[in-house]
C-alpha cells in the first residue's frame, strides 16, 4: 500500500488520539506530522544506540592497545630512540607510569559513558522487559503465521537484537579489562627492579575490579520479562476479557 493512500484516506485513524484533529481539515496535516515525527524518533533511537556502540568500541580498542603495550614492554623500550643500557631503568619506569596513566584515562572515559548512558540504558532496558513479555502474551493469543503474529515476532526479535548489542559490547569491555592483570604478568616483571615491580603490582591491584558499564544485564532482563509474562498470562487465563 502506498504512503499517499495512507495519507489521503480520511478513514485512517491517527496513531494517537488528538481531539479536534481526528477529522476535518486538520486530519491529513496532523497525520503527516505524526508520520514524520515517528520517523525522526526512530532515527534518533538508532543514533543513540550507535553512539553507545561507537564509544564502547573506542574504550575496547584502548584496552587492547594497553594490553599490547604491557606485553611488549621490553621490545618497545628497546626500540625507543632514547634507549641505552645506562637509562633502561629510567625508561622502564616512565613506560610503566605511562601505562598506568593510560589505564586511568580509560577508566575515566568509561565513567563518563556510564554517567551519560546509565539512566538511559536503565529506562530502555526496563521498558524492553514490558515490551518483550507483552509481545509474548500477545503472541499466544493470535495466530503465529498471521500478519499480526509475524509483526509481533519481528518486533520481539528486534528488541532482542537491540539488547544483545548493548550487552555484547559491554561484555567485550568487561572481559578485555580482565586481561590487564594477565598482560602485566607477561611483561617480564621478574627481570625488573623492585620499584618497577611495585608499580606493576599496584596496577594489577587496581585492575582486579573489572571495568563495566552498569545498568541491567541480559539475563536479568530475560528473568524479569518471563516473570512479568507469567504473571500476566496467569491473570489473563483466570480473568479472561469478554
Coordinates of C-alpha atoms in Angstrom, one line a residue:
X1 CA 0.0 0.0 0.0
X2 CA 1.4 3.4 -1.0
X3 CA 2.1 6.1 1.5
X4 CA -0.1 8.5 -0.5
X5 CA -3.0 6.2 0.0
X6 CA -2.4 6.1 3.8
X7 CA -2.2 9.9 4.0
X8 CA -5.1 10.9 1.8
X9 CA -7.6 8.3 3.1
X10 CA -9.5 10.1 5.8
X11 CA -10.8 6.9 7.3
X12 CA -7.3 6.0 8.5
X13 CA -7.1 6.8 12.3
X14 CA -4.3 8.8 13.7
X15 CA -1.7 6.8 15.6
X16 CA -2.6 8.8 18.7
X17 CA -5.9 10.3 19.7
X18 CA -5.9 14.1 19.4
X19 CA -9.2 15.9 20.0
X20 CA -10.3 18.3 17.1
X21 CA -7.7 16.7 14.8
X22 CA -9.2 13.2 14.3
X23 CA -11.3 14.5 11.4
X24 CA -11.8 17.7 9.5
X25 CA -9.3 19.8 7.5
X26 CA -6.5 19.2 10.0
X27 CA -6.6 15.4 9.8
X28 CA -4.3 15.0 6.9
X29 CA -1.6 17.6 8.0
X30 CA -1.6 16.0 11.5
X31 CA -1.3 12.5 10.0
X32 CA 1.7 13.6 8.0
X33 CA 3.1 15.3 11.1
X34 CA 2.8 12.1 13.2
X35 CA 4.4 10.0 10.4
X36 CA 7.4 12.3 10.2
X37 CA 7.7 12.5 14.0
X38 CA 7.7 8.7 14.3
X39 CA 10.4 8.5 11.6
X40 CA 12.6 11.1 13.3
X41 CA 12.1 9.4 16.7
X42 CA 13.2 6.1 15.1
X43 CA 16.3 7.6 13.6
X44 CA 17.2 9.3 16.9
X45 CA 16.8 5.9 18.7
X46 CA 19.1 4.3 16.2
X47 CA 21.6 7.2 16.5
X48 CA 21.7 6.8 20.3
X49 CA 22.4 3.0 20.0
X50 CA 25.2 3.6 17.5
X51 CA 26.7 6.3 19.7
X52 CA 26.9 3.9 22.6
X53 CA 28.4 1.2 20.4
X54 CA 31.0 3.7 19.0
X55 CA 32.1 5.0 22.4
X56 CA 32.4 1.5 23.9
X57 CA 34.3 0.4 20.9
X58 CA 36.8 3.2 21.5
X59 CA 37.2 2.1 25.1
X60 CA 37.7 -1.6 23.9
X61 CA 40.3 -0.6 21.4
X62 CA 42.2 1.4 24.0
X63 CA 42.2 -1.6 26.4
X64 CA 43.6 -3.8 23.6
X65 CA 46.3 -1.2 23.0
X66 CA 47.1 -1.1 26.7
X67 CA 47.4 -4.9 26.9
X68 CA 49.7 -5.0 23.9
X69 CA 51.9 -2.2 25.4
X70 CA 52.3 -4.2 28.6
X71 CA 53.1 -7.5 26.9
X72 CA 55.5 -5.8 24.5
X73 CA 57.2 -3.7 27.2
X74 CA 60.8 -4.9 26.6
X75 CA 60.5 -4.6 22.8
X76 CA 59.0 -1.1 22.9
X77 CA 61.6 0.1 25.3
X78 CA 64.5 -1.4 23.4
X79 CA 63.4 0.2 20.1
X80 CA 63.0 3.6 21.8
X81 CA 65.2 6.3 20.3
X82 CA 66.4 7.2 23.8
X83 CA 67.4 3.7 24.7
X84 CA 70.8 2.8 26.1
X85 CA 72.0 0.4 28.8
X86 CA 72.5 3.3 31.2
X87 CA 69.0 4.7 31.1
X88 CA 67.0 1.5 30.7
X89 CA 65.7 1.6 34.2
X90 CA 64.5 5.2 33.8
X91 CA 62.8 4.4 30.5
X92 CA 61.1 1.4 32.1
X93 CA 59.7 3.5 35.0
X94 CA 58.4 6.1 32.6
X95 CA 56.9 3.4 30.4
X96 CA 55.0 1.7 33.2
X97 CA 53.9 5.1 34.5
X98 CA 52.5 5.9 31.1
X99 CA 50.7 2.6 31.1
X100 CA 49.2 3.4 34.5
X101 CA 48.0 6.8 33.3
X102 CA 46.6 5.2 30.2
X103 CA 44.5 2.8 32.3
X104 CA 43.3 5.7 34.5
X105 CA 42.2 7.6 31.4
X106 CA 40.3 4.6 30.0
X107 CA 38.7 4.2 33.4
X108 CA 37.6 7.9 33.4
X109 CA 36.3 7.6 29.9
X110 CA 34.1 4.7 30.8
X111 CA 32.9 6.5 33.9
X112 CA 31.8 9.4 31.6
X113 CA 30.0 6.9 29.3
X114 CA 28.2 5.4 32.4
X115 CA 27.2 8.8 33.7
X116 CA 25.7 9.7 30.3
X117 CA 24.1 6.4 29.4
X118 CA 23.3 4.6 32.7
X119 CA 19.9 6.2 33.2
X120 CA 19.0 5.9 29.5
X121 CA 20.0 2.3 29.5
X122 CA 18.1 1.5 32.6
X123 CA 14.9 3.1 31.3
X124 CA 15.3 1.5 27.9
X125 CA 16.1 -2.0 29.2
X126 CA 13.3 -1.6 31.8
X127 CA 10.8 -0.8 29.0
X128 CA 12.1 -3.7 27.0
X129 CA 11.1 -6.0 29.8
X130 CA 7.5 -5.0 29.5
X131 CA 7.6 -4.9 25.7
X132 CA 9.0 -8.5 25.5
X133 CA 6.6 -10.0 27.9
X134 CA 3.6 -8.1 26.4
X135 CA 4.7 -9.4 23.0
X136 CA 4.8 -12.9 24.3
X137 CA 1.4 -12.5 25.8
X138 CA 0.0 -11.2 22.5
X139 CA 1.7 -13.9 20.6
X140 CA -0.1 -16.7 22.5
X141 CA -3.5 -15.0 21.7
X142 CA -3.1 -14.7 18.0
X143 CA -2.1 -17.0 15.1
X144 CA 1.6 -17.2 14.7
X145 CA 1.6 -17.1 10.9
X146 CA -0.9 -14.3 10.7
X147 CA 0.2 -10.7 9.8
X148 CA -0.2 -9.6 13.5
X149 CA 1.7 -12.7 14.8
X150 CA 4.6 -12.2 12.4
X151 CA 4.8 -8.5 13.2
X152 CA 5.0 -9.3 16.9
X153 CA 7.7 -11.9 16.2
X154 CA 9.8 -9.5 14.2
X155 CA 9.3 -6.7 16.8
X156 CA 10.4 -9.1 19.6
X157 CA 13.4 -10.2 17.6
X158 CA 14.4 -6.5 17.1
X159 CA 14.2 -6.0 20.8
X160 CA 16.5 -9.0 21.5
X161 CA 18.9 -7.7 18.9
X162 CA 19.0 -4.3 20.4
X163 CA 19.5 -5.6 23.9
X164 CA 22.2 -8.0 22.5
X165 CA 24.1 -5.1 21.0
X166 CA 24.3 -3.3 24.4
X167 CA 25.3 -6.5 26.3
X168 CA 27.7 -7.7 23.6
X169 CA 29.9 -4.5 23.5
X170 CA 29.6 -4.1 27.3
X171 CA 30.8 -7.6 27.9
X172 CA 33.7 -7.1 25.4
X173 CA 34.9 -4.1 27.5
X174 CA 34.4 -6.1 30.7
X175 CA 36.4 -9.2 29.6
X176 CA 39.2 -7.1 27.9
X177 CA 39.7 -5.2 31.2
X178 CA 40.2 -8.6 32.9
X179 CA 43.1 -9.3 30.6
X180 CA 45.2 -6.4 32.0
X181 CA 46.3 -8.4 35.0
X182 CA 47.4 -11.2 32.7
X183 CA 49.2 -8.7 30.4
X184 CA 51.1 -7.4 33.5
X185 CA 52.2 -11.0 34.4
X186 CA 53.5 -11.4 30.8
X187 CA 55.6 -8.2 30.9
X188 CA 58.7 -10.0 32.2
X189 CA 58.3 -8.3 35.5
X190 CA 60.7 -10.6 37.2
X191 CA 63.6 -9.0 35.2
X192 CA 62.9 -5.6 36.6
X193 CA 63.9 -3.7 39.8
X194 CA 61.8 -3.6 42.9
X195 CA 60.5 -0.2 42.1
X196 CA 59.1 -1.4 38.7
X197 CA 57.7 -4.5 40.3
X198 CA 55.9 -2.4 42.9
X199 CA 54.4 -0.2 40.1
X200 CA 53.2 -3.3 38.2
X201 CA 51.8 -4.7 41.4
X202 CA 49.8 -1.5 42.1
X203 CA 48.5 -1.6 38.5
X204 CA 47.4 -5.2 38.9
X205 CA 45.7 -4.4 42.2
X206 CA 43.9 -1.5 40.5
X207 CA 42.7 -3.7 37.7
X208 CA 41.3 -6.5 39.9
X209 CA 38.0 -4.7 39.7
X210 CA 37.0 -5.0 36.0
X211 CA 35.7 -2.0 34.1
X212 CA 32.0 -2.2 33.3
X213 CA 29.0 0.0 32.4
X214 CA 26.3 -0.8 35.0
X215 CA 22.7 -1.0 34.2
X216 CA 20.9 -4.4 33.8
X217 CA 22.4 -7.5 32.3
X218 CA 20.8 -9.6 29.6
X219 CA 20.0 -12.5 31.9
X220 CA 18.2 -10.2 34.4
X221 CA 16.1 -8.7 31.6
X222 CA 15.0 -12.2 30.5
X223 CA 14.2 -13.2 34.0
X224 CA 12.1 -10.1 34.7
X225 CA 10.4 -10.5 31.3
X226 CA 9.5 -14.1 31.9
X227 CA 8.2 -13.3 35.5
X228 CA 6.1 -10.5 34.2
X229 CA 4.9 -12.6 31.3
X230 CA 3.9 -15.5 33.6
X231 CA 2.0 -13.1 35.9
X232 CA 0.1 -11.5 33.0
X233 CA -0.6 -14.9 31.5
X234 CA -2.0 -16.2 34.8
X235 CA -4.3 -13.3 35.3
X236 CA -5.4 -13.4 31.6
X237 CA -6.4 -17.1 32.0
X238 CA -8.0 -16.5 35.3
X239 CA -9.9 -13.4 34.3
X240 CA -10.4 -13.6 30.6
X241 CA -11.5 -10.5 28.7
X242 CA -15.0 -10.7 27.3

